[in-house]
Amino acid sequence: MYYTFSIYDTLSRTKKKFRPISGEKIRIFVCGPTVYDYSHIGHARTYVVFDAFAKYLWLKGFEVQYIQNITNIDDKIIDRAQKLNQDFFQLAKTFETEYRNDMENLGIDSVDKYAPATNYMAQIIDQIERLIEKQYAYETTDGIYYDISKFPQYGKLSGRTSEEAEDGVSRIDESVNKRNKGDFALWKFRKPEEPYWPSPWGDGRPGWHIEDTAITETEFGPQYDIHGSARDLIFPHHESEIAQMEAVSGKTPLVNYWMHTGFLTVNGERMSKSLGNFITIREFLKKHSKYALRLLILSSHYRSPIDYKESAIVQAESNISTVEQFYFAICKIKEGASYYDMHSKFAEKYRERFYSELDDDFNTPKALAVIFELIRDVNSLISDKKMGRGEAYSVSSFLNDANLILGIFDPKKRADIPAEIISLTNKREQLRKSRNWKDADKIRSEVEKMGYTIEDAESGPKVKPARKNRTPEN
Ligand SMILES: [Zn+2]
């Protein structure tokens, strides 16, 4: 297999040519959600990026194994369940289901396996036992801890020294008897009213970081290709994953490429419950389409910050409608394409540029720019009547492939417009061209009565189902 793409690796702080760690398969792990609440559009950013990234690798012909964990045992879930006076397991299950629904509603369907932490309890315990045997871990009165002083490379991912690490971690796993302030919990002993599992050291539950390495060791082995997530998990989460797995296996590196997505702010501020600017995925989807969110996200490079604004979503929706109308116009022109038409190489130069932008550290904004350039170029050919069936065929296949990666428009939407409406629209266009405005207007109102609207644009008429009044869901 010939690998032609590069990605930026957070650990080496360089853009590196991709080489698989072993075999032909590309193994990707992305940190999944902690299921104690609804997911928001900041989460959506990371998951849309890796969904498009996995699909890009498929379309390039690579075999991909993409796994996400589900953190379904954690302090945050316990706190929420206690506050709501709900069963812990029930709460986690509810929000896991909500998460999976949100992902489906965003067109995210590239994950091969969602791995809930509680399904890997035996492997978690086994990994902790090996860390104790190798003297990287020790027992205190409240749990089993990782001794960061035994792993001198601690800090190599985040660039924090172990002293700085200590300050950062102290708020996460506070314990009276830790050897170093930065040591983190691998196993927390049972407290009253908390869920627990039996272990060789007593009843308790796992720490957060050990879940991921137990899952990835089980599914991929001690080393794999790509670990992705939002950048706020670099420290201490990913730093601790490296410390755990590299200590257990004696193999370096845990992963060849660390890919981290940038932050998403709302009107210039980070989302927080206290500011009341939290936008959940389900709320977003009540007002806008999944395509708008995907386009907004993919219009920025995955490592750059995104500032979410209502005006940016309005712009994204208008861009989607441009792509859709263009695609439908192209489909109309290619109708009845023959076998010979299908050999047109018209869109090849755009396709090559599209992929070469993605090959360069998954540069989706530049790849999108290639699509909009194609639309401009072809629209002017259409208006000069220089667009043939073969060329249109070539353009539509390219757009279909690009859309399998990006997921920014609905290619089937056109089928929702009945043939009768399309034929009336075409008839009206002929009347307009012959400047018969009166009859053209008559057809427009006829079409409107049938529940569709016609908008006249430079590239031709655009037909849409008329907007129905939305009734808010509760
Ligand atoms: Zn994780």
Coordinates of C-alpha atoms and ligand atoms in Angstrom, one line a residue:
M1 CA 0.0 0.0 0.0
Y2 CA 1.3 3.4 -1.0
Y3 CA 0.8 6.1 1.6
T4 CA 0.8 9.6 0.3
F5 CA -0.6 11.8 3.1
S6 CA 0.9 13.7 6.0
I7 CA -0.5 14.6 9.3
Y8 CA 0.6 16.9 12.1
D9 CA 1.7 14.9 15.2
T10 CA 1.3 16.7 18.5
L11 CA 4.0 14.7 20.1
S12 CA 6.8 15.4 17.7
R13 CA 5.3 18.9 16.8
T14 CA 5.9 18.2 13.2
K15 CA 3.9 17.3 10.1
K16 CA 4.9 13.7 9.3
K17 CA 4.4 11.5 6.3
F18 CA 2.0 8.7 7.3
R19 CA 3.5 5.2 7.7
P20 CA 1.4 2.4 9.4
I21 CA 2.8 1.1 12.6
S22 CA 2.2 -2.5 11.4
G23 CA 0.4 -4.2 8.7
E24 CA -2.0 -2.7 6.1
K25 CA -4.7 -1.5 8.4
I26 CA -4.9 2.1 9.8
R27 CA -5.9 1.9 13.5
I28 CA -7.6 5.0 14.9
F29 CA -8.8 5.6 18.4
V30 CA -10.7 8.7 19.4
C31 CA -11.7 9.6 23.0
G32 CA -15.4 9.2 23.2
P33 CA -17.8 11.1 25.6
T34 CA -18.3 10.8 29.3
V35 CA -22.0 10.0 29.3
Y36 CA -23.5 12.2 32.1
D37 CA -25.2 14.8 29.9
Y38 CA -26.2 15.7 26.3
S39 CA -23.3 16.3 23.9
H40 CA -22.8 19.8 22.6
I41 CA -21.5 21.3 19.3
G42 CA -18.0 21.5 20.7
H43 CA -18.0 17.7 21.0
A44 CA -19.6 17.5 17.5
R45 CA -16.6 19.3 16.1
T46 CA -14.2 16.6 17.1
Y47 CA -16.4 13.8 16.0
V48 CA -17.3 15.3 12.6
V49 CA -13.6 15.9 11.9
F50 CA -12.7 12.3 12.6
D51 CA -15.7 11.0 10.8
A52 CA -14.7 12.8 7.6
F53 CA -11.1 11.8 8.2
A54 CA -11.9 8.1 8.4
K55 CA -14.1 8.3 5.3
Y56 CA -11.3 10.1 3.4
L57 CA -9.0 7.2 4.3
W58 CA -11.6 4.7 3.0
L59 CA -12.0 6.6 -0.2
K60 CA -8.3 6.5 -0.7
G61 CA -8.5 2.7 -0.5
F62 CA -7.1 2.1 3.0
E63 CA -8.5 -0.3 5.5
V64 CA -9.4 1.5 8.6
Q65 CA -10.3 0.3 12.1
Y66 CA -11.9 3.1 14.0
I67 CA -12.7 2.7 17.7
Q68 CA -14.2 5.2 20.2
N69 CA -14.5 4.5 23.9
I70 CA -17.5 5.4 26.0
T71 CA -16.6 6.6 29.5
N72 CA -19.6 5.2 31.4
I73 CA -18.0 5.1 34.8
D74 CA -16.7 8.4 36.2
D75 CA -17.0 10.9 39.0
K76 CA -19.1 13.2 36.8
I77 CA -21.7 10.5 36.2
I78 CA -21.8 9.5 39.8
D79 CA -22.3 13.2 40.9
R80 CA -25.1 13.7 38.3
A81 CA -26.9 10.5 39.3
Q82 CA -26.7 11.5 43.0
K83 CA -27.9 15.0 42.3
L84 CA -30.8 13.7 40.2
N85 CA -31.5 10.9 42.6
Q86 CA -31.3 8.5 39.7
D87 CA -29.8 5.0 39.2
F88 CA -26.2 5.4 38.1
F89 CA -26.2 2.7 35.4
Q90 CA -29.5 4.0 34.1
L91 CA -28.2 7.5 33.8
A92 CA -25.1 6.4 31.9
K93 CA -27.1 4.2 29.6
T94 CA -29.6 7.0 28.8
F95 CA -26.8 9.5 27.8
E96 CA -24.9 6.8 25.9
T97 CA -28.1 6.3 23.8
E98 CA -28.5 10.0 23.4
Y99 CA -24.9 10.3 22.3
R100 CA -25.3 7.5 19.7
N101 CA -28.5 9.2 18.4
D102 CA -26.8 12.6 18.1
M103 CA -24.0 11.0 16.1
E104 CA -26.4 9.3 13.8
N105 CA -28.3 12.6 13.3
L106 CA -25.0 14.3 12.3
G107 CA -24.3 11.6 9.7
I108 CA -21.4 10.2 11.7
D109 CA -21.3 6.5 10.9
S110 CA -17.7 5.6 10.4
V111 CA -16.9 4.3 13.9
D112 CA -16.4 0.5 13.7
K113 CA -16.9 0.0 17.4
Y114 CA -18.0 2.0 20.4
A115 CA -16.3 0.5 23.5
P116 CA -18.0 1.2 26.9
A117 CA -15.3 1.1 29.6
T118 CA -17.4 -1.2 31.9
N119 CA -17.1 -4.0 29.2
Y120 CA -13.3 -4.0 29.7
M121 CA -13.1 -4.3 33.5
A122 CA -11.0 -7.6 33.4
Q123 CA -8.5 -5.9 31.0
I124 CA -8.4 -2.8 33.1
I125 CA -7.6 -4.8 36.3
D126 CA -5.0 -6.9 34.3
Q127 CA -3.2 -3.8 33.1
I128 CA -3.1 -2.3 36.6
E129 CA -1.7 -5.6 38.0
R130 CA 1.1 -5.4 35.5
L131 CA 1.8 -1.8 36.4
I132 CA 2.1 -2.8 40.1
E133 CA 4.3 -5.8 39.2
K134 CA 6.7 -3.4 37.3
Q135 CA 6.6 -1.0 40.2
Y136 CA 5.0 1.8 38.3
A137 CA 2.0 1.7 40.6
Y138 CA 1.4 1.5 44.3
E139 CA -1.4 1.2 46.8
T140 CA -2.6 3.9 49.2
T141 CA -5.6 4.0 51.6
D142 CA -8.0 5.2 48.9
G143 CA -6.8 3.5 45.7
I144 CA -4.0 2.4 43.4
Y145 CA -1.9 5.2 41.9
Y146 CA 0.6 5.7 39.1
D147 CA 4.0 6.9 40.3
I148 CA 5.0 9.5 37.7
S149 CA 8.5 9.8 39.1
K150 CA 9.1 6.3 37.7
F151 CA 8.4 7.4 34.1
P152 CA 10.9 10.2 33.3
Q153 CA 9.3 11.0 29.9
Y154 CA 6.1 12.1 31.7
G155 CA 5.3 15.4 30.1
K156 CA 6.7 14.7 26.6
L157 CA 3.3 15.1 24.9
S158 CA 2.1 18.3 26.6
G159 CA 5.5 19.8 27.1
R160 CA 4.9 20.1 30.8
T161 CA 7.5 19.2 33.3
S162 CA 6.5 16.8 36.1
E163 CA 6.5 19.7 38.5
E164 CA 4.1 21.6 36.4
A165 CA 2.2 18.3 35.9
E166 CA 1.7 18.1 39.6
D167 CA -0.2 21.3 39.8
G168 CA -2.4 20.4 36.9
V169 CA -3.3 17.0 38.2
S170 CA -3.8 17.7 41.8
R171 CA -7.4 18.9 41.2
I172 CA -8.3 15.7 39.4
D173 CA -7.2 12.9 41.7
E174 CA -6.8 14.3 45.2
S175 CA -5.5 11.8 47.7
V176 CA -4.0 12.1 51.1
N177 CA -1.3 9.5 50.6
K178 CA 0.1 10.0 47.2
R179 CA 3.9 9.8 46.6
N180 CA 3.9 12.7 44.2
K181 CA 1.3 15.4 43.8
G182 CA 0.9 14.6 40.1
D183 CA 0.3 10.8 40.6
F184 CA -3.0 9.8 39.1
A185 CA -5.5 7.1 40.2
L186 CA -5.7 3.8 38.3
W187 CA -8.2 2.3 40.7
K188 CA -10.4 4.1 43.3
F189 CA -11.6 2.1 46.3
R190 CA -15.3 1.8 46.9
K191 CA -17.0 4.7 48.7
P192 CA -20.5 4.3 50.2
E193 CA -23.4 4.7 47.6
E194 CA -21.0 4.3 44.6
P195 CA -21.0 1.7 41.9
Y196 CA -18.1 -0.8 42.3
W197 CA -16.4 -3.9 40.8
P198 CA -14.4 -6.5 42.7
S199 CA -10.6 -6.5 42.2
P200 CA -7.5 -8.1 43.7
W201 CA -7.0 -5.0 45.9
G202 CA -10.7 -4.6 47.0
D203 CA -13.9 -3.3 45.6
G204 CA -13.7 -0.1 43.6
R205 CA -13.7 1.4 40.1
P206 CA -11.2 2.4 37.5
G207 CA -9.6 5.8 37.0
W208 CA -10.3 7.6 33.8
H209 CA -7.0 7.2 31.9
I210 CA -6.7 3.5 32.3
E211 CA -10.0 2.8 30.5
D212 CA -8.5 4.0 27.2
T213 CA -5.3 2.0 27.3
A214 CA -7.1 -1.2 28.4
I215 CA -9.5 -0.8 25.5
T216 CA -6.8 0.0 22.9
E217 CA -4.5 -2.8 24.1
T218 CA -7.3 -5.2 23.8
E219 CA -8.5 -4.0 20.4
F220 CA -5.2 -2.9 18.7
G221 CA -2.3 -4.2 20.8
P222 CA 0.3 -2.2 22.6
Q223 CA 0.9 0.2 19.7
Y224 CA -1.3 1.7 17.0
D225 CA -1.4 4.5 14.4
I226 CA -3.6 7.5 15.3
H227 CA -5.0 8.8 18.6
G228 CA -7.4 11.7 18.2
S229 CA -9.5 13.9 20.3
A230 CA -10.0 17.5 21.3
R231 CA -6.8 19.3 22.5
D232 CA -8.1 19.9 26.0
L233 CA -7.5 16.2 26.7
I234 CA -3.7 16.4 26.0
F235 CA -3.0 16.9 29.6
P236 CA -3.3 15.0 31.8
H237 CA -5.4 12.4 30.0
H238 CA -3.2 11.6 27.0
E239 CA 0.0 12.2 28.9
S240 CA -1.2 9.6 31.4
E241 CA -2.2 7.1 28.6
I242 CA 1.4 7.2 27.3
A243 CA 2.8 6.7 30.8
Q244 CA 0.6 3.7 31.4
M245 CA 0.9 1.9 28.1
E246 CA 4.6 2.5 27.4
A247 CA 5.4 1.4 31.0
V248 CA 3.3 -1.8 30.7
S249 CA 4.5 -2.8 27.2
G250 CA 8.1 -1.4 27.2
K251 CA 7.3 -0.2 23.7
T252 CA 7.6 3.3 22.4
P253 CA 5.6 5.1 21.0
L254 CA 2.1 4.2 22.1
V255 CA 0.9 5.9 18.9
N256 CA 2.7 7.2 15.9
Y257 CA 0.3 10.3 15.4
W258 CA -1.5 12.3 17.9
M259 CA -4.2 14.4 16.2
H260 CA -5.9 17.1 18.3
T261 CA -8.8 19.3 17.2
G262 CA -9.0 23.0 18.1
F263 CA -11.5 24.6 20.4
L264 CA -15.0 25.7 19.5
T265 CA -16.2 28.9 21.1
V266 CA -19.6 30.5 20.9
N267 CA -19.6 34.2 20.1
G268 CA -16.0 34.4 21.3
E269 CA -16.5 32.6 24.6
R270 CA -16.0 29.1 25.7
M271 CA -19.2 27.2 26.2
S272 CA -20.2 26.9 29.8
K273 CA -23.3 26.2 31.8
S274 CA -22.8 29.4 33.8
L275 CA -22.7 31.6 30.7
G276 CA -25.8 29.8 29.4
N277 CA -24.2 29.5 26.0
F278 CA -24.2 25.8 25.9
I279 CA -25.6 24.6 22.5
T280 CA -26.4 20.9 22.6
I281 CA -26.4 18.9 19.3
R282 CA -30.1 18.1 19.7
E283 CA -31.0 21.8 20.2
F284 CA -28.9 22.7 17.2
L285 CA -30.6 20.2 15.0
K286 CA -34.0 21.5 15.9
K287 CA -33.1 24.7 14.1
H288 CA -30.6 23.8 11.5
S289 CA -29.5 20.9 9.3
K290 CA -26.6 18.5 10.0
Y291 CA -25.1 19.7 6.7
A292 CA -24.8 23.2 8.1
L293 CA -22.9 22.1 11.1
R294 CA -20.7 19.8 9.1
L295 CA -19.9 22.5 6.6
L296 CA -19.2 25.0 9.3
I297 CA -16.8 22.6 11.1
L298 CA -15.0 21.5 8.0
S299 CA -14.6 25.1 6.7
S300 CA -11.9 25.5 9.3
H301 CA -8.7 23.5 9.6
Y302 CA -9.2 20.9 12.3
R303 CA -6.4 22.3 14.4
S304 CA -7.6 25.9 14.3
P305 CA -10.2 27.4 16.6
I306 CA -13.8 27.9 15.4
D307 CA -16.0 30.7 16.7
Y308 CA -19.6 29.7 16.4
K309 CA -22.0 32.5 15.4
E310 CA -25.6 32.3 14.2
S311 CA -24.4 34.4 11.1
A312 CA -21.8 31.7 10.3
I313 CA -24.5 29.0 10.3
V314 CA -26.7 31.1 8.0
Q315 CA -23.8 31.5 5.7
A316 CA -23.1 27.7 5.8
E317 CA -26.8 27.0 5.0
S318 CA -26.6 29.3 2.0
N319 CA -23.4 27.6 0.8
I320 CA -25.0 24.2 1.1
S321 CA -27.9 25.3 -1.0
T322 CA -25.4 26.6 -3.6
V323 CA -23.8 23.1 -3.7
E324 CA -27.1 21.3 -3.8
Q325 CA -28.6 23.4 -6.6
F326 CA -25.4 23.0 -8.6
Y327 CA -25.4 19.3 -8.1
F328 CA -29.0 19.0 -9.2
A329 CA -28.3 21.2 -12.3
I330 CA -25.4 18.9 -13.1
C331 CA -27.5 15.8 -12.7
K332 CA -30.0 17.3 -15.1
I333 CA -27.4 17.9 -17.7
K334 CA -25.9 14.4 -17.4
E335 CA -29.3 12.7 -17.8
G336 CA -29.1 10.0 -20.4
A337 CA -25.3 9.9 -20.4
S338 CA -24.0 7.1 -22.5
Y339 CA -21.1 4.7 -21.9
Y340 CA -18.8 7.0 -23.8
D341 CA -19.8 10.0 -21.8
M342 CA -18.7 8.2 -18.7
H343 CA -15.1 8.4 -19.7
S344 CA -14.9 12.2 -19.5
K345 CA -11.9 13.3 -17.4
F346 CA -13.3 16.8 -17.0
A347 CA -13.3 16.9 -13.2
E348 CA -10.1 15.0 -12.7
K349 CA -7.9 18.0 -12.2
Y350 CA -10.3 19.2 -9.5
R351 CA -10.4 15.8 -7.9
E352 CA -6.6 15.6 -7.8
R353 CA -6.4 19.0 -6.1
F354 CA -9.2 18.1 -3.7
Y355 CA -7.3 15.0 -2.5
S356 CA -3.9 16.7 -2.4
E357 CA -5.3 19.3 0.0
L358 CA -6.7 16.6 2.2
D359 CA -3.3 14.7 1.9
D360 CA -1.7 17.8 3.5
D361 CA -2.7 17.4 7.1
F362 CA -6.4 17.0 6.2
N363 CA -6.9 20.5 5.0
T364 CA -10.6 20.6 4.6
P365 CA -11.0 24.4 4.1
K366 CA -8.7 24.2 1.1
A367 CA -10.4 21.1 -0.2
L368 CA -13.8 22.9 0.1
A369 CA -12.3 25.9 -1.8
V370 CA -11.6 23.5 -4.7
I371 CA -15.3 22.5 -4.8
F372 CA -16.5 26.1 -4.8
E373 CA -14.0 26.9 -7.6
L374 CA -15.3 24.0 -9.6
I375 CA -18.9 25.3 -9.1
R376 CA -17.9 28.8 -10.3
D377 CA -16.0 27.4 -13.4
V378 CA -18.8 25.0 -14.4
N379 CA -21.6 27.5 -13.8
S380 CA -20.0 29.8 -16.3
L381 CA -19.7 26.9 -18.8
I382 CA -23.4 26.1 -18.2
S383 CA -24.4 29.7 -18.9
D384 CA -22.4 29.6 -22.1
K385 CA -24.1 26.3 -23.0
K386 CA -20.7 24.6 -23.1
M387 CA -21.4 21.9 -20.6
G388 CA -21.9 18.5 -22.1
R389 CA -23.3 15.3 -20.7
G390 CA -19.9 13.6 -20.3
E391 CA -18.4 16.6 -18.5
A392 CA -21.5 16.7 -16.2
Y393 CA -21.1 13.0 -15.5
S394 CA -17.5 13.5 -14.5
V395 CA -18.4 16.5 -12.2
S396 CA -21.3 14.6 -10.5
S397 CA -19.1 11.6 -9.7
F398 CA -16.5 13.8 -8.2
L399 CA -19.1 15.7 -6.1
N400 CA -20.6 12.4 -4.9
D401 CA -17.2 11.2 -3.8
A402 CA -16.3 14.5 -2.1
N403 CA -19.7 14.3 -0.3
L404 CA -19.1 10.8 1.0
I405 CA -16.2 12.3 2.9
L406 CA -17.6 15.7 3.8
G407 CA -21.3 14.9 4.1
I408 CA -22.4 18.5 3.3
F409 CA -25.5 18.0 1.1
D410 CA -28.2 15.5 0.5
P411 CA -27.8 14.1 -3.0
K412 CA -31.2 12.3 -2.8
K413 CA -33.1 15.5 -2.0
R414 CA -33.8 16.0 -5.7
A415 CA -35.9 12.9 -5.8
D416 CA -38.3 14.6 -3.4
I417 CA -39.2 17.1 -6.1
P418 CA -41.9 15.4 -8.3
A419 CA -41.3 15.2 -12.0
E420 CA -44.4 17.3 -12.6
I421 CA -42.9 20.2 -10.7
I422 CA -39.6 19.9 -12.5
S423 CA -41.3 19.9 -15.8
L424 CA -43.4 22.9 -14.9
T425 CA -40.3 24.7 -13.7
N426 CA -38.5 24.0 -17.0
K427 CA -41.6 25.2 -19.0
R428 CA -41.6 28.4 -16.9
E429 CA -37.9 28.9 -17.6
Q430 CA -38.6 28.7 -21.4
L431 CA -41.4 31.2 -21.0
R432 CA -39.1 33.6 -19.1
K433 CA -36.4 33.3 -21.8
S434 CA -39.0 34.3 -24.4
R435 CA -39.9 37.1 -22.0
N436 CA -43.5 35.9 -21.5
W437 CA -43.6 37.1 -17.9
K438 CA -47.3 36.7 -17.5
D439 CA -47.5 33.0 -18.3
A440 CA -44.3 32.4 -16.3
D441 CA -45.8 34.0 -13.3
K442 CA -48.9 31.8 -13.7
I443 CA -46.8 28.7 -13.6
R444 CA -44.9 30.0 -10.5
S445 CA -48.2 30.4 -8.6
E446 CA -49.4 27.0 -9.8
V447 CA -46.1 25.5 -8.4
E448 CA -46.5 27.4 -5.2
K449 CA -50.0 26.0 -4.7
M450 CA -48.5 22.5 -5.1
G451 CA -46.2 23.3 -2.1
Y452 CA -43.0 24.3 -3.8
T453 CA -41.1 27.6 -4.3
I454 CA -39.1 28.7 -7.3
E455 CA -36.1 31.0 -6.8
D456 CA -34.4 32.5 -9.9
A457 CA -30.7 32.4 -9.6
E458 CA -27.9 33.1 -12.1
S459 CA -27.3 29.3 -12.5
G460 CA -30.9 28.7 -13.2
P461 CA -34.2 28.3 -11.3
K462 CA -34.0 26.6 -7.9
V463 CA -37.0 24.6 -6.7
K464 CA -37.5 23.8 -3.1
P465 CA -40.4 22.4 -1.0
A466 CA -42.0 25.4 0.7
R467 CA -41.0 25.9 4.3
K468 CA -43.6 24.5 6.6
N469 CA -44.3 26.3 9.9
R470 CA -42.3 24.6 12.5
T471 CA -43.9 23.5 15.7
P472 CA -41.5 23.4 18.5
E473 CA -40.8 20.0 19.9
N474 CA -40.9 19.4 23.6
Ligands
ZN1 ZN -9.9 9.2 26.4

